[in-house]
CSV table of C-alpha atoms and ligand atoms in Angstrom, one decimal:
chain,number,residue,atom,x,y,z
A,1,MET,CA,0.0,0.0,0.0
A,2,PHE,CA,2.8,2.4,1.0
A,3,GLU,CA,5.7,0.8,-0.7
A,4,GLY,CA,8.9,2.8,-0.7
A,5,THR,CA,7.8,4.9,2.4
A,6,VAL,CA,8.2,4.3,6.0
A,7,PHE,CA,4.4,3.7,6.2
A,8,GLY,CA,4.9,0.5,4.3
A,9,LYS,CA,6.9,-0.9,7.2
A,10,LEU,CA,3.9,-0.8,9.5
A,11,ASP,CA,1.5,-3.5,10.3
A,12,GLN,CA,-1.2,-3.9,7.7
A,13,LYS,CA,-3.8,-3.0,10.3
A,14,LEU,CA,-2.2,0.4,10.8
A,15,GLN,CA,-1.7,1.0,7.1
A,16,HIS,CA,-5.5,0.5,6.6
A,17,ALA,CA,-6.2,2.9,9.4
A,18,ILE,CA,-4.0,5.6,8.1
A,19,THR,CA,-5.4,5.2,4.5
A,20,ASP,CA,-8.8,5.6,6.1
A,21,ALA,CA,-7.5,8.9,7.7
A,22,GLY,CA,-6.4,10.1,4.3
A,23,TYR,CA,-2.6,10.2,4.9
A,24,SER,CA,-0.9,9.4,1.5
A,25,ALA,CA,2.7,10.1,2.4
A,26,PRO,CA,4.7,10.7,5.6
A,27,THR,CA,5.4,14.3,6.8
A,28,PRO,CA,9.0,15.1,7.1
A,29,ILE,CA,9.2,14.3,10.9
A,30,GLN,CA,7.5,10.9,10.2
A,31,ALA,CA,9.9,10.2,7.4
A,32,GLN,CA,12.9,11.0,9.5
A,33,ALA,CA,11.9,9.7,12.9
A,34,MET,CA,9.8,6.6,12.2
A,35,PRO,CA,12.5,4.3,10.8
A,36,ARG,CA,14.6,4.9,13.8
A,37,LEU,CA,11.7,4.5,16.3
A,38,LEU,CA,10.8,1.2,14.6
A,39,GLU,CA,14.3,0.0,15.3
A,40,GLY,CA,13.9,0.8,19.0
A,41,ARG,CA,15.9,3.9,19.2
A,42,ASP,CA,15.5,6.7,21.7
A,43,LEU,CA,14.7,10.1,20.2
A,44,ILE,CA,14.8,13.8,21.0
A,45,GLY,CA,12.5,15.7,18.6
A,46,ILE,CA,12.5,19.5,18.3
A,47,ALA,CA,9.1,19.8,16.7
A,48,GLN,CA,5.8,21.3,17.4
A,49,THR,CA,2.2,20.4,17.0
A,50,GLY,CA,1.0,20.6,13.5
A,51,THR,CA,4.0,18.7,12.0
A,52,GLY,CA,2.5,15.3,12.3
A,53,LYS,CA,4.6,14.4,15.3
A,54,THR,CA,1.8,12.5,17.1
A,55,ALA,CA,1.6,9.9,14.3
A,56,ALA,CA,5.5,10.0,14.1
A,57,PHE,CA,5.7,8.5,17.7
A,58,MET,CA,2.4,6.8,18.0
A,59,LEU,CA,2.5,4.6,15.0
A,60,PRO,CA,5.8,2.9,15.8
A,61,ILE,CA,4.6,2.3,19.4
A,62,LEU,CA,1.3,0.8,18.2
A,63,ASN,CA,3.3,-1.3,15.7
A,64,ARG,CA,5.3,-2.7,18.5
A,65,LEU,CA,2.2,-3.4,20.6
A,66,ILE,CA,0.7,-5.3,17.7
A,67,LYS,CA,3.7,-7.3,16.7
A,68,VAL,CA,5.2,-8.1,20.2
A,69,ARG,CA,2.2,-9.5,22.1
A,70,ARG,CA,2.5,-9.9,25.9
A,71,PRO,CA,-0.2,-10.9,28.4
A,72,ARG,CA,-2.1,-7.9,29.7
A,73,HIS,CA,-1.6,-6.9,33.3
A,74,ILE,CA,-4.3,-4.7,34.5
A,75,GLY,CA,-3.0,-1.2,35.6
A,76,HIS,CA,0.5,-1.9,34.1
A,77,PRO,CA,0.6,-0.2,30.7
A,78,ARG,CA,3.2,-1.1,28.1
A,79,ALA,CA,3.3,2.5,26.6
A,80,LEU,CA,2.9,5.9,28.4
A,81,VAL,CA,2.5,9.3,26.7
A,82,LEU,CA,2.7,12.2,29.1
A,83,SER,CA,1.0,15.4,27.9
A,84,PRO,CA,1.1,18.9,29.5
A,85,THR,CA,-2.6,19.7,28.9
A,86,ARG,CA,-5.9,17.8,28.8
A,87,GLU,CA,-6.5,19.1,25.3
A,88,LEU,CA,-3.3,17.7,24.0
A,89,ALA,CA,-3.8,14.4,25.8
A,90,ALA,CA,-7.4,14.1,24.4
A,91,GLN,CA,-6.1,14.8,21.0
A,92,THR,CA,-3.4,12.1,21.2
A,93,ALA,CA,-6.0,9.7,22.4
A,94,GLU,CA,-8.1,10.6,19.4
A,95,ASN,CA,-5.2,9.9,17.2
A,96,ILE,CA,-4.7,6.4,18.9
A,97,ARG,CA,-8.4,5.6,18.4
A,98,LEU,CA,-8.0,6.5,14.7
A,99,TYR,CA,-4.7,4.5,14.2
A,100,ALA,CA,-5.8,1.5,16.2
A,101,LYS,CA,-9.2,1.1,14.9
A,102,TYR,CA,-8.4,-2.3,13.3
A,103,ALA,CA,-6.2,-3.6,16.1
A,104,ASP,CA,-7.1,-4.6,19.5
A,105,ILE,CA,-5.0,-2.2,21.5
A,106,PRO,CA,-7.0,-0.7,24.3
A,107,PHE,CA,-6.0,2.6,25.8
A,108,ALA,CA,-6.9,5.1,28.5
A,109,CYS,CA,-6.8,8.9,28.6
A,110,LEU,CA,-6.0,10.0,32.1
A,111,ILE,CA,-6.9,13.7,32.6
A,112,GLY,CA,-7.9,15.9,35.5
A,113,GLY,CA,-11.0,18.0,35.8
A,114,VAL,CA,-13.3,15.1,35.1
A,115,SER,CA,-14.4,12.1,37.3
A,116,GLN,CA,-11.8,9.3,37.3
A,117,PHE,CA,-14.6,6.7,37.1
A,118,GLY,CA,-14.6,6.1,33.4
A,119,GLN,CA,-10.8,6.3,33.2
A,120,VAL,CA,-10.4,3.5,35.9
A,121,LYS,CA,-12.9,1.5,33.9
A,122,ASP,CA,-10.6,1.8,30.9
A,123,ILE,CA,-7.6,0.8,32.9
A,124,LYS,CA,-9.5,-2.2,34.3
A,125,ARG,CA,-10.4,-3.2,30.8
A,126,GLY,CA,-6.8,-3.9,30.1
A,127,ALA,CA,-5.5,-0.5,28.6
A,128,GLU,CA,-2.1,-1.1,27.2
A,129,THR,CA,-1.4,2.6,26.3
A,130,PHE,CA,-1.9,5.4,28.8
A,131,VAL,CA,-2.0,8.9,27.6
A,132,ALA,CA,-1.9,11.0,30.7
A,133,CYS,CA,-1.4,14.5,32.3
A,134,PRO,CA,1.0,14.4,35.1
A,135,GLY,CA,-1.4,15.3,38.0
A,136,ARG,CA,-4.1,12.6,37.3
A,137,LEU,CA,-1.5,10.0,36.6
A,138,ILE,CA,0.2,10.5,39.9
A,139,ASP,CA,-3.1,10.5,41.6
A,140,LEU,CA,-4.0,7.1,40.2
A,141,MET,CA,-0.4,5.8,41.0
A,142,THR,CA,-0.9,6.9,44.6
A,143,GLN,CA,-4.3,5.1,44.8
A,144,GLY,CA,-2.7,1.8,43.6
A,145,ILE,CA,-4.5,1.9,40.3
A,146,ALA,CA,-1.7,2.7,37.8
A,147,TYR,CA,1.9,1.2,37.8
A,148,LEU,CA,4.6,2.1,35.5
A,149,ASP,CA,6.9,-1.0,36.0
A,150,GLN,CA,6.0,-2.5,32.6
A,151,VAL,CA,6.4,0.5,30.5
A,152,GLU,CA,8.3,-0.3,27.3
A,153,CYS,CA,7.8,3.0,25.5
A,154,PHE,CA,7.8,6.3,27.1
A,155,VAL,CA,6.9,9.7,25.4
A,156,LEU,CA,7.3,13.0,27.1
A,157,ASP,CA,5.5,15.4,24.8
A,158,GLU,CA,5.8,19.2,24.7
A,159,ALA,CA,8.5,19.2,27.4
A,160,ASP,CA,8.9,23.0,27.2
A,161,ARG,CA,5.3,23.5,28.1
A,162,MET,CA,5.6,20.9,30.9
A,163,LEU,CA,8.4,23.0,32.5
A,164,ASP,CA,6.5,26.3,31.9
A,165,MET,CA,3.5,24.8,33.8
A,166,GLY,CA,5.7,23.7,36.7
A,167,PHE,CA,5.4,19.9,36.1
A,168,LEU,CA,9.1,19.2,36.5
A,169,PRO,CA,8.8,17.6,40.0
A,170,ASP,CA,5.9,15.5,38.8
A,171,ILE,CA,7.8,14.3,35.7
A,172,ARG,CA,10.9,13.4,37.8
A,173,ARG,CA,8.6,11.4,40.1
A,174,ILE,CA,7.0,9.6,37.1
A,175,MET,CA,10.4,8.9,35.4
A,176,SER,CA,11.6,7.4,38.8
A,177,LYS,CA,9.0,4.7,38.5
A,178,LEU,CA,9.8,3.7,34.9
A,179,PRO,CA,11.9,0.5,34.4
A,180,SER,CA,15.4,1.4,33.1
A,181,ALA,CA,15.0,-0.8,30.0
A,182,ARG,CA,12.6,1.1,27.9
A,183,GLN,CA,12.5,3.3,24.7
A,184,SER,CA,12.2,7.0,25.5
A,185,LEU,CA,11.0,9.7,23.2
A,186,PHE,CA,11.3,13.3,24.1
A,187,PHE,CA,9.6,16.2,22.2
A,188,SER,CA,9.8,19.9,22.7
A,189,ALA,CA,9.3,22.9,20.6
A,190,THR,CA,12.2,24.6,21.9
A,191,MET,CA,15.5,23.5,23.6
A,192,SER,CA,16.7,25.7,26.6
A,193,PRO,CA,19.6,24.4,28.7
A,194,GLU,CA,17.0,23.3,31.3
A,195,ILE,CA,15.2,21.3,28.8
A,196,ALA,CA,18.2,19.7,27.3
A,197,LYS,CA,19.3,18.7,30.9
A,198,LEU,CA,16.0,17.0,31.4
A,199,ALA,CA,16.2,15.3,27.9
A,200,GLY,CA,19.7,14.0,29.0
A,201,GLU,CA,18.2,12.3,32.0
A,202,LEU,CA,15.6,10.6,29.9
A,203,VAL,CA,17.1,9.2,26.8
A,204,ARG,CA,20.0,7.0,25.9
A,205,ASP,CA,22.0,7.4,22.8
A,206,PRO,CA,19.2,9.3,21.1
A,207,VAL,CA,18.6,10.1,17.5
A,208,LYS,CA,18.1,13.9,17.2
A,209,ILE,CA,15.6,15.4,14.8
A,210,GLU,CA,14.8,19.0,14.3
A,211,ILE,CA,11.9,20.3,12.3
A,212,SER,CA,12.4,24.0,12.3
A,213,PRO,CA,9.9,26.6,13.1
A,214,GLU,CA,10.2,27.8,9.5
A,215,ALA,CA,8.8,24.5,8.4
A,216,PRO,CA,6.5,24.6,5.4
A,217,ALA,CA,3.4,24.7,7.6
A,218,VAL,CA,4.2,28.2,8.7
A,219,GLU,CA,5.6,29.4,5.5
A,220,LYS,CA,2.2,28.7,3.8
A,221,ILE,CA,0.3,30.9,6.3
A,222,ASN,CA,-0.7,34.3,4.9
A,223,GLN,CA,0.3,36.5,7.8
A,224,ARG,CA,-0.7,40.2,8.3
A,225,VAL,CA,-0.6,42.8,11.1
A,226,MET,CA,-3.4,45.3,11.7
A,227,LEU,CA,-2.2,48.3,13.6
A,228,VAL,CA,-4.9,49.5,15.9
A,229,ALA,CA,-5.5,51.3,19.2
A,230,LYS,CA,-6.2,49.1,22.1
A,231,PRO,CA,-9.8,50.4,22.8
A,232,ASP,CA,-10.7,49.6,19.0
A,233,LYS,CA,-9.6,46.0,19.1
A,234,ASP,CA,-12.9,44.4,19.9
A,235,ALA,CA,-14.7,46.5,17.3
A,236,LEU,CA,-12.2,45.6,14.6
A,237,LEU,CA,-12.7,42.0,15.4
A,238,VAL,CA,-16.4,42.3,15.0
A,239,HIS,CA,-16.0,44.3,11.9
A,240,LEU,CA,-13.7,41.6,10.4
A,241,LEU,CA,-16.0,38.7,11.3
A,242,LYS,CA,-19.1,40.6,10.0
A,243,THR,CA,-17.5,41.4,6.7
A,244,HIS,CA,-16.1,37.9,6.2
A,245,PRO,CA,-19.0,35.5,6.4
A,246,GLU,CA,-16.8,33.1,4.5
A,247,TRP,CA,-14.5,32.5,7.4
A,248,THR,CA,-16.5,29.6,8.9
A,249,ARG,CA,-14.0,28.6,11.5
A,250,VAL,CA,-11.9,31.2,13.3
A,251,ILE,CA,-9.6,30.9,16.2
A,252,VAL,CA,-9.2,34.1,18.2
A,253,PHE,CA,-6.3,34.2,20.7
A,254,SER,CA,-6.4,36.3,23.8
A,255,LYS,CA,-3.6,36.7,26.3
A,256,MET,CA,-5.7,36.6,29.3
A,257,ARG,CA,-8.7,34.5,30.4
A,258,HIS,CA,-10.9,37.6,31.3
A,259,GLY,CA,-9.9,39.1,27.9
A,260,ALA,CA,-11.2,35.8,26.3
A,261,ASP,CA,-14.4,36.1,28.2
A,262,ARG,CA,-14.8,39.9,27.3
A,263,VAL,CA,-14.3,39.1,23.6
A,264,CYS,CA,-16.8,36.2,23.7
A,265,ARG,CA,-19.5,38.6,25.3
A,266,LYS,CA,-18.8,41.2,22.6
A,267,LEU,CA,-19.1,38.6,19.8
A,268,ALA,CA,-22.3,37.2,21.4
A,269,ARG,CA,-23.8,40.7,21.5
A,270,ALA,CA,-22.9,41.0,17.8
A,271,GLU,CA,-24.7,37.6,17.2
A,272,ILE,CA,-21.6,35.8,16.2
A,273,GLN,CA,-21.6,32.2,17.5
A,274,CYS,CA,-18.6,31.8,19.8
A,275,ALA,CA,-17.2,29.9,22.7
A,276,ALA,CA,-14.2,30.4,25.0
A,277,ILE,CA,-11.7,27.8,26.1
A,278,HIS,CA,-9.3,28.6,29.0
A,279,SER,CA,-8.2,27.2,32.3
A,280,ASP,CA,-11.2,28.7,34.3
A,281,LYS,CA,-13.5,26.5,32.2
A,282,SER,CA,-14.4,23.1,33.3
A,283,GLN,CA,-13.3,20.1,31.2
A,284,GLY,CA,-16.9,19.6,30.1
A,285,GLN,CA,-17.2,23.2,28.9
A,286,ARG,CA,-14.0,23.0,27.0
A,287,THR,CA,-15.0,19.7,25.3
A,288,ARG,CA,-18.4,21.1,24.4
A,289,ALA,CA,-16.7,24.2,22.9
A,290,LEU,CA,-14.3,22.2,20.9
A,291,ASP,CA,-16.8,19.7,19.6
A,292,GLY,CA,-19.2,22.6,18.6
A,293,PHE,CA,-16.3,24.3,16.8
A,294,ARG,CA,-15.4,21.0,15.0
A,295,ARG,CA,-18.8,20.5,13.9
A,296,GLY,CA,-19.2,24.0,12.7
A,297,GLN,CA,-21.9,25.1,15.2
A,298,VAL,CA,-19.5,27.4,16.9
A,299,ARG,CA,-17.9,29.7,14.4
A,300,VAL,CA,-15.3,31.5,16.6
A,301,LEU,CA,-13.2,29.8,19.3
A,302,VAL,CA,-11.7,32.2,21.8
A,303,ALA,CA,-8.7,30.6,23.4
A,304,THR,CA,-5.8,31.5,25.7
A,305,ASP,CA,-2.4,30.0,24.8
A,306,ILE,CA,-2.3,27.1,27.3
A,307,ALA,CA,-5.8,26.0,26.6
A,308,SER,CA,-5.1,26.0,22.9
A,309,ARG,CA,-2.4,23.4,22.9
A,310,GLY,CA,-3.3,20.6,20.9
A,311,ILE,CA,-6.3,22.0,19.3
A,312,ASP,CA,-6.4,20.0,16.1
A,313,VAL,CA,-9.3,21.1,14.0
A,314,PRO,CA,-9.1,20.8,10.2
A,315,ASP,CA,-10.3,23.8,8.0
A,316,VAL,CA,-9.6,26.7,10.3
A,317,SER,CA,-10.0,29.6,8.0
A,318,CYS,CA,-8.2,32.1,10.0
A,319,VAL,CA,-6.3,32.8,13.3
A,320,ILE,CA,-6.7,36.3,14.8
A,321,ASN,CA,-4.4,37.4,17.7
A,322,MET,CA,-6.0,40.0,19.8
A,323,GLU,CA,-2.5,40.6,21.3
A,324,LEU,CA,0.8,39.2,20.3
A,325,PRO,CA,1.9,36.6,22.9
A,326,LEU,CA,4.4,37.6,25.4
A,327,GLU,CA,6.2,34.3,25.0
A,328,THR,CA,7.3,34.7,21.4
A,329,GLU,CA,7.3,31.1,20.5
A,330,SER,CA,3.7,30.9,21.1
A,331,TYR,CA,3.1,32.9,17.9
A,332,ILE,CA,4.1,29.9,15.9
A,333,HIS,CA,2.0,27.6,17.9
A,334,ARG,CA,-1.0,29.9,17.5
A,335,ILE,CA,-0.8,30.5,13.7
A,336,GLY,CA,-0.1,26.9,13.2
A,337,ARG,CA,-3.7,26.1,14.1
A,338,THR,CA,-4.7,27.3,10.7
A,339,ALA,CA,-2.3,25.3,8.5
A,340,ARG,CA,-2.7,21.8,9.6
A,341,ALA,CA,-0.8,19.2,7.5
A,342,GLY,CA,-1.2,20.2,3.8
A,343,GLU,CA,-3.6,23.2,4.2
A,344,SER,CA,-2.8,26.9,3.9
A,345,GLY,CA,-4.4,29.5,6.1
A,346,ALA,CA,-4.3,33.2,7.2
A,347,ALA,CA,-3.2,34.8,10.4
A,348,ILE,CA,-4.0,38.4,11.5
A,349,SER,CA,-2.4,40.0,14.5
A,350,PHE,CA,-3.7,43.1,16.1
A,351,VAL,CA,-0.8,45.3,17.2
A,352,THR,CA,-0.8,48.5,19.3
A,353,ALA,CA,1.9,51.1,19.7
A,354,GLU,CA,2.8,49.4,23.0
A,355,GLU,CA,3.3,46.1,21.3
A,356,ARG,CA,6.0,46.9,19.1
A,357,GLY,CA,8.6,45.0,21.1
A,358,GLN,CA,6.6,41.8,20.8
A,359,LEU,CA,6.1,42.4,17.1
A,360,LYS,CA,9.9,42.8,16.6
A,361,ALA,CA,10.5,39.6,18.6
A,362,VAL,CA,8.1,37.7,16.5
A,363,GLU,CA,9.6,39.0,13.3
A,364,ARG,CA,13.0,38.1,14.5
A,365,LEU,CA,11.8,34.5,15.3
A,366,ILE,CA,10.1,34.1,11.9
A,367,ARG,CA,13.0,35.9,10.2
A,368,LYS,CA,10.8,38.1,8.1
A,369,SER,CA,8.7,41.2,8.4
A,370,ILE,CA,4.9,40.8,8.6
A,371,PRO,CA,3.2,43.0,6.2
A,372,VAL,CA,0.7,45.6,7.6
A,373,ASP,CA,-2.8,45.5,6.4
A,374,ARG,CA,-4.1,49.1,6.4
A,375,ASP,CA,-7.4,48.2,4.8
A,376,GLN,CA,-9.5,48.3,7.8
A,377,PRO,CA,-11.5,51.1,9.5
A,378,TYR,CA,-9.5,51.2,12.7
A,379,HIS,CA,-6.1,51.7,11.4
A,380,SER,CA,-3.8,53.6,14.0
A,381,GLU,CA,-1.3,55.8,12.5
A,382,GLY,CA,0.2,56.2,16.0
A,383,ALA,CA,0.8,52.4,16.1
A,384,GLU,CA,2.3,52.6,12.6
A,385,ARG,CA,4.8,55.3,13.7
A,386,SER,CA,5.7,53.4,16.8
A,387,THR,CA,6.2,50.1,15.1
A,388,GLY,CA,8.3,51.7,12.3
A,389,LYS,CA,5.9,50.2,9.7
A,390,GLN,CA,5.4,53.4,7.8
A,391,GLY,CA,6.1,53.3,4.1
A,392,GLU,CA,6.2,49.5,3.9
A,393,GLY,CA,4.5,48.6,0.7
A,394,LEU,CA,1.0,47.4,1.4
A,395,PRO,CA,-0.5,44.7,-0.8
A,396,GLN,CA,-4.2,44.6,-0.4
A,397,ALA,CA,-4.8,41.4,1.6
A,398,PRO,CA,-6.4,38.8,-0.7
A,399,TRP,CA,-9.1,38.0,1.9
A,400,ILE,CA,-10.3,41.6,2.4
A,401,ARG,CA,-13.1,42.5,0.2
A,402,HIS,CA,-13.4,46.1,-1.2
A,403,GLY,CA,-16.2,48.2,-0.1
A,404,GLY,CA,-16.5,47.1,3.5
A,405,GLY,CA,-14.9,48.9,6.3
A,406,GLY,CA,-17.4,50.7,8.4
A,407,PRO,CA,-18.4,54.4,8.5
A,408,HIS,CA,-15.0,56.0,8.3
A,409,ALA,CA,-13.2,53.4,6.4
A,410,ARG,CA,-12.8,55.4,3.3
A,411,ASP,CA,-11.6,58.6,5.0
A,412,ARG,CA,-9.2,56.7,7.2
A,413,ARG,CA,-7.9,54.8,4.3
A,414,ARG,CA,-7.4,58.1,2.2
A,415,LYS,CA,-5.8,59.7,5.2
A,416,SER,CA,-3.5,56.8,5.9
A,417,PHE,CA,-2.3,56.7,2.2
A,418,LYS,CA,-2.1,60.6,2.0
A,419,GLY,CA,1.4,61.8,1.1
A,420,ARG,CA,2.7,58.3,0.7
A,421,ARG,CA,3.5,56.1,-2.2
A,422,GLN,CA,0.6,54.0,-3.3
A,423,PRO,CA,1.2,50.5,-2.4
A,424,ASP,CA,2.9,48.5,-5.0
A,425,PHE,CA,1.9,44.9,-5.2
A,426,GLY,CA,5.0,43.6,-6.9
A,427,GLN,CA,7.3,45.8,-5.0
A,428,LYS,CA,9.7,44.2,-2.5
A,429,ARG,CA,9.7,45.7,0.9
A,430,LYS,CA,12.8,47.5,1.8
A,431,ASP,CA,13.7,44.9,4.6
A,432,ALA,CA,12.6,41.9,2.7
B,501,LIG,P1,0.3,16.7,14.9
B,501,LIG,O1,1.4,17.5,14.6
B,501,LIG,O2,0.4,15.3,15.3
B,501,LIG,O3,-0.7,17.5,15.7
B,501,LIG,O4,-0.6,16.5,13.5
B,501,LIG,C1,-1.2,17.5,12.8
B,501,LIG,C2,-2.2,17.0,11.8
B,501,LIG,O5,-1.7,16.4,10.7
B,501,LIG,C3,-3.2,16.1,12.4
B,501,LIG,O6,-4.4,16.5,11.9
B,501,LIG,C4,-2.9,14.7,11.8
B,501,LIG,O7,-4.1,13.9,11.7
B,501,LIG,C5,-2.4,15.3,10.4
B,501,LIG,N1,-1.4,14.3,9.8
B,501,LIG,C6,-0.4,13.7,10.5
B,501,LIG,N2,0.4,12.9,9.6
B,501,LIG,C7,-0.2,13.1,8.4
B,501,LIG,C8,0.2,12.7,7.1
B,501,LIG,N3,1.2,11.8,6.9
B,501,LIG,N4,-0.7,13.1,6.1
B,501,LIG,C9,-1.6,13.8,6.2
B,501,LIG,N5,-2.0,14.3,7.5
B,501,LIG,C10,-1.3,14.0,8.5
């Protein structure tokens, strides 16, 4: 079925499942990591969500569980994937369900914020793989329900996020319970000295693979900034959503939880279906919001960075950043929501004069200047001066329709172009 690619080395049951999922060829991280993982090597992967990394580690693990059968010991999994957030854990579990649909490989997804009842039931049914957040796993270990002494494959996913969230002591505790003969996989989007140290404690003679942030997924995203004064941001968001009915699935990022709630209230008032996901929301609320978004009943999902990790929804038309993230790397995670494997997308960031530092940091990270889109009614010349974006040639964004723009749009547009060269579509920006 997949002759000539690493997918061809997988058990037929997995090949059937990934064919059903519509995968026709491995992504770069899969092509590089999977052959080594199938050989049983340890791995350090610098890669982020959106690159196909879940399949890169889960397919070789499932392959091993299918090929090397062992009697099941209740509560003693053979594979353990640790995830920093409930959403990422749930997403990984979804992938397992997808890939293992023709194989009898039961799993359990162990996350906090919901009753442990169903999870314990899954463990008692003989789950061979646990996908878990550290807190709930330790809880179940303490209760004598989960034991890690038979783990053959261990995955630490999004290690940088784990450390940001203060999970290091929990991770160390979990690692101390793992058998020393095991395969270990370590994934992180970034590699600070602290993260490298943790990786060093976990893996033996690892293969190292780095899929850079400038990977094609981000390259394909149509990125724009809109310069705006802070009090106008909500109105600009409503304006964009009203004038672009064709954006059927939009993710709006807000730095703060209360900001996300405020944006949601504004959108609801403008009769735009929306839902917020952030850490103050219960697991049930988050799951309902995500399901509604997936099914197309919720048009706009308003998320904070942490809650957004692992959101994997195809066909996201556009990502809008109400503020640029303080943590620059998050920019790539955020906009990556709109260009899942093989698709392209659009990302708009609202930037105020005060956010010029964050804008510079993001541009340094992606190693290019993000074009300004002035074709909107709330364009702020103050922010334009402050960010040093004056005079940058402005192509009309392809997704902005003419004629819209609210009561003062034309005036403001005329004003903003006055005395300046008209934008030249083919012209190279000075700093490009
Ligand atoms: P991940 O980086 O694991 O979050 O994966 C990002 C998205 O890419 C998910 O929707 C996967 O289902 C999808 N995906 C992973 N591998 C492939 C592939 N080889 N071909 C097409 N889509 C894929």
